[in-house]
RNA sequence: GGGGAUGUAGCUCAAUUGGUUAGAGCGCUGCCCUGUCACGGCAGAGGUUGCGGGUUCGAGUCCCGUCAUCCUCGCCA
């Protein structure tokens, strides 16, 4: 026999059909309504809320405070018509209590445990275990769990092996800042936490495991954002004897199955694809939100011979003149335009030229340059504008034009609610630049990572313009969010050597930093490619959330602190000595605990 | 590292131009109430105005610094 306090049902499952049964429920006191002679109490667990009815004599002198944990035994009773609560699945019944046992008491919680809450985030994070009692956060975690489990099943069906890779690994010279872990056994040496399992999954391909996947925790010591935590979770995968088409096809099947099982959404495939160049040219960003139009348009052919010096100078200096046509239906006031211009200037634009388009000449700062015969018509045709539309122009270096107009487009999308929620516009963005020039160190860096295959194995030959080389890297973008990225890898030693030369990594340095990988690749590496999907972002996005904190049980603050457990924290001098570390920071008095 | 916002009761907020004893709702405590489910009624407790300086006859309010949280630029191969 089990203990008599153990539940026979959960707080969400009893219905009218259970009437008459004697049951035991366990849960937390959610709300109390004391009517003197009769006492109502809502008992809550992960599965729901059930109303408990206590005649006063049963409640007696036992205190049943908020968030107390109870075991209640009683009879499932049908409610009279007027007393049925139609808002609740369990609303047709209630429990007429015969016995109540307090399993655990509680102080009054620092904030109410309710679905909708406007409590300050730092307080919620300090008492995260209470925050997580709230139905809305529990539903988020349940969704995330369902999503990840569906994805695991899909990869298993595809023949992938779930293989774990080390958390204590080697510091990587490029990329994000590493989290370091001092070694006790090797004085003065450090492990690094993985930014991703990148190198290990390539080694697994060399090993012939063929198809690998893992739900992998990754660590990057960089500043946080709403969509970035210092530790985050990826669905990481790699395949052998494949090219990007196999990666795209696998992921499209996996995402279709996952979205169907976890979200009840049918995705169309194949997903659209566009090159990085196309994305930058049409949307100004490398993660376009395809739920709305407002694409960027090139005004060069009009601007080149117009009277507006700013436009002509920008072109003469090798820059661009581009614009966005805002349809008349989306009314922009002068004040709106001023606000948009302020935003544009903050991003580096010198100004925002605009024209209220009309064949008769229109209005706005640009109107006086559109008076020449045919000029207005020509510009309107170029910008796909009709009478009454407003066109916003930026003239500058290409990078500035794209950045400003890309941001402007997203702002307009938000302002006019153009992006419909519940719509899932996936797209692959391919052919990213292979290298990026770093002005500070005067050298080239890999845009993705140094093992990314170039589109052209010859790397453009002897006199190549490295800035123009493309890589076989790709991102998966959903509704304006970068969900993940991957690439076809270099499996040819000669190409890898050439990449290192261009990056300015000499033979000695190469050997020290990547020797084990290069050696492994020399032992018969299959052509391979992979991808990793950010599960925090994907979970959040499929729930319609704009902050990944809400799908992470124990997230960190913008300063990478855990307000609940107090990490990071100082450690005892003995602990530091053991790992051969001395801090450069003055020893400080430990801060007062905040409670 | 830079920019912006916020910080007043357990929680969410208010407090006129710098001016009396810093208020309200919710929650909490006590009493009353047999059909509530945002129960209702009466009464009550509860404050280092984030912290430290300064200006002033007088500071929640103005100034300087600092801390925390959020958003963001840089950063994130």
mmCIF file with all atom_site columns, N, CA, C and O in Angstrom, chain A residues 28-43:
data_model
loop_
_atom_site.group_PDB
_atom_site.id
_atom_site.type_symbol
_atom_site.label_atom_id
_atom_site.label_alt_id
_atom_site.label_comp_id
_atom_site.label_asym_id
_atom_site.label_entity_id
_atom_site.label_seq_id
_atom_site.pdbx_PDB_ins_code
_atom_site.Cartn_x
_atom_site.Cartn_y
_atom_site.Cartn_z
_atom_site.occupancy
_atom_site.B_iso_or_equiv
_atom_site.pdbx_formal_charge
_atom_site.auth_seq_id
_atom_site.auth_comp_id
_atom_site.auth_asym_id
_atom_site.auth_atom_id
_atom_site.pdbx_PDB_model_num
ATOM 1  N N  . UNK A 1 28 ? -0.722  22.700 -4.888 1.00 0.00 ? 28 UNK A N  1
ATOM 2  C CA . UNK A 1 28 ? -0.479  23.961 -4.180 1.00 0.00 ? 28 UNK A CA 1
ATOM 3  C C  . UNK A 1 28 ? -1.779  24.743 -4.020 1.00 0.00 ? 28 UNK A C  1
ATOM 4  O O  . UNK A 1 28 ? -2.637  24.711 -4.911 1.00 0.00 ? 28 UNK A O  1
ATOM 5  N N  . UNK A 1 29 ? -1.918  25.442 -2.904 1.00 0.00 ? 29 UNK A N  1
ATOM 6  C CA . UNK A 1 29 ? -3.065  26.305 -2.689 1.00 0.00 ? 29 UNK A CA 1
ATOM 7  C C  . UNK A 1 29 ? -2.936  27.509 -3.613 1.00 0.00 ? 29 UNK A C  1
ATOM 8  O O  . UNK A 1 29 ? -2.000  28.294 -3.504 1.00 0.00 ? 29 UNK A O  1
ATOM 9  N N  . UNK A 1 30 ? -3.874  27.623 -4.557 1.00 0.00 ? 30 UNK A N  1
ATOM 10 C CA . UNK A 1 30 ? -3.781  28.686 -5.556 1.00 0.00 ? 30 UNK A CA 1
ATOM 11 C C  . UNK A 1 30 ? -4.566  29.918 -5.118 1.00 0.00 ? 30 UNK A C  1
ATOM 12 O O  . UNK A 1 30 ? -4.039  31.016 -5.134 1.00 0.00 ? 30 UNK A O  1
ATOM 13 N N  . UNK A 1 31 ? -5.831  29.725 -4.735 1.00 0.00 ? 31 UNK A N  1
ATOM 14 C CA . UNK A 1 31 ? -6.704  30.834 -4.301 1.00 0.00 ? 31 UNK A CA 1
ATOM 15 C C  . UNK A 1 31 ? -7.637  30.307 -3.235 1.00 0.00 ? 31 UNK A C  1
ATOM 16 O O  . UNK A 1 31 ? -8.039  29.145 -3.279 1.00 0.00 ? 31 UNK A O  1
ATOM 17 N N  . UNK A 1 32 ? -8.009  31.186 -2.319 1.00 0.00 ? 32 UNK A N  1
ATOM 18 C CA . UNK A 1 32 ? -8.941  30.766 -1.261 1.00 0.00 ? 32 UNK A CA 1
ATOM 19 C C  . UNK A 1 32 ? -10.120 31.730 -1.244 1.00 0.00 ? 32 UNK A C  1
ATOM 20 O O  . UNK A 1 32 ? -9.944  32.936 -1.438 1.00 0.00 ? 32 UNK A O  1
ATOM 21 N N  . UNK A 1 33 ? -11.301 31.176 -1.047 1.00 0.00 ? 33 UNK A N  1
ATOM 22 C CA . UNK A 1 33 ? -12.493 32.011 -0.906 1.00 0.00 ? 33 UNK A CA 1
ATOM 23 C C  . UNK A 1 33 ? -13.256 31.533 0.314  1.00 0.00 ? 33 UNK A C  1
ATOM 24 O O  . UNK A 1 33 ? -13.897 30.485 0.294  1.00 0.00 ? 33 UNK A O  1
ATOM 25 N N  . UNK A 1 34 ? -13.151 32.306 1.399  1.00 0.00 ? 34 UNK A N  1
ATOM 26 C CA . UNK A 1 34 ? -13.700 31.893 2.683  1.00 0.00 ? 34 UNK A CA 1
ATOM 27 C C  . UNK A 1 34 ? -15.069 32.532 2.870  1.00 0.00 ? 34 UNK A C  1
ATOM 28 O O  . UNK A 1 34 ? -15.189 33.750 2.936  1.00 0.00 ? 34 UNK A O  1
ATOM 29 N N  . UNK A 1 35 ? -16.109 31.699 2.952  1.00 0.00 ? 35 UNK A N  1
ATOM 30 C CA . UNK A 1 35 ? -17.455 32.231 3.156  1.00 0.00 ? 35 UNK A CA 1
ATOM 31 C C  . UNK A 1 35 ? -17.957 31.957 4.569  1.00 0.00 ? 35 UNK A C  1
ATOM 32 O O  . UNK A 1 35 ? -19.149 31.911 4.816  1.00 0.00 ? 35 UNK A O  1
ATOM 33 N N  . UNK A 1 36 ? -17.072 31.739 5.478  1.00 0.00 ? 36 UNK A N  1
ATOM 34 C CA . UNK A 1 36 ? -17.469 31.484 6.845  1.00 0.00 ? 36 UNK A CA 1
ATOM 35 C C  . UNK A 1 36 ? -17.897 30.037 7.015  1.00 0.00 ? 36 UNK A C  1
ATOM 36 O O  . UNK A 1 36 ? -17.096 29.194 7.399  1.00 0.00 ? 36 UNK A O  1
ATOM 37 N N  . UNK A 1 37 ? -19.128 29.748 6.652  1.00 0.00 ? 37 UNK A N  1
ATOM 38 C CA . UNK A 1 37 ? -19.641 28.392 6.807  1.00 0.00 ? 37 UNK A CA 1
ATOM 39 C C  . UNK A 1 37 ? -19.138 27.442 5.730  1.00 0.00 ? 37 UNK A C  1
ATOM 40 O O  . UNK A 1 37 ? -19.255 26.228 5.868  1.00 0.00 ? 37 UNK A O  1
ATOM 41 N N  . UNK A 1 38 ? -18.604 28.007 4.658  1.00 0.00 ? 38 UNK A N  1
ATOM 42 C CA . UNK A 1 38 ? -18.088 27.160 3.573  1.00 0.00 ? 38 UNK A CA 1
ATOM 43 C C  . UNK A 1 38 ? -16.831 27.817 3.033  1.00 0.00 ? 38 UNK A C  1
ATOM 44 O O  . UNK A 1 38 ? -16.706 29.046 3.031  1.00 0.00 ? 38 UNK A O  1
ATOM 45 N N  . UNK A 1 39 ? -15.909 26.976 2.593  1.00 0.00 ? 39 UNK A N  1
ATOM 46 C CA . UNK A 1 39 ? -14.579 27.470 2.264  1.00 0.00 ? 39 UNK A CA 1
ATOM 47 C C  . UNK A 1 39 ? -14.158 26.841 0.943  1.00 0.00 ? 39 UNK A C  1
ATOM 48 O O  . UNK A 1 39 ? -14.099 25.615 0.810  1.00 0.00 ? 39 UNK A O  1
ATOM 49 N N  . UNK A 1 40 ? -13.919 27.698 -0.054 1.00 0.00 ? 40 UNK A N  1
ATOM 50 C CA . UNK A 1 40 ? -13.468 27.204 -1.366 1.00 0.00 ? 40 UNK A CA 1
ATOM 51 C C  . UNK A 1 40 ? -11.972 27.397 -1.492 1.00 0.00 ? 40 UNK A C  1
ATOM 52 O O  . UNK A 1 40 ? -11.431 28.406 -1.047 1.00 0.00 ? 40 UNK A O  1
ATOM 53 N N  . UNK A 1 41 ? -11.354 26.446 -2.157 1.00 0.00 ? 41 UNK A N  1
ATOM 54 C CA . UNK A 1 41 ? -9.904  26.501 -2.288 1.00 0.00 ? 41 UNK A CA 1
ATOM 55 C C  . UNK A 1 41 ? -9.551  25.915 -3.656 1.00 0.00 ? 41 UNK A C  1
ATOM 56 O O  . UNK A 1 41 ? -10.056 24.853 -4.029 1.00 0.00 ? 41 UNK A O  1
ATOM 57 N N  . UNK A 1 42 ? -8.760  26.632 -4.429 1.00 0.00 ? 42 UNK A N  1
ATOM 58 C CA . UNK A 1 42 ? -8.308  26.104 -5.717 1.00 0.00 ? 42 UNK A CA 1
ATOM 59 C C  . UNK A 1 42 ? -6.974  25.425 -5.526 1.00 0.00 ? 42 UNK A C  1
ATOM 60 O O  . UNK A 1 42 ? -6.023  26.039 -5.051 1.00 0.00 ? 42 UNK A O  1
ATOM 61 N N  . UNK A 1 43 ? -6.922  24.147 -5.898 1.00 0.00 ? 43 UNK A N  1
ATOM 62 C CA . UNK A 1 43 ? -5.678  23.383 -5.784 1.00 0.00 ? 43 UNK A CA 1
ATOM 63 C C  . UNK A 1 43 ? -5.044  23.284 -7.162 1.00 0.00 ? 43 UNK A C  1
ATOM 64 O O  . UNK A 1 43 ? -5.705  22.955 -8.140 1.00 0.00 ? 43 UNK A O  1
#
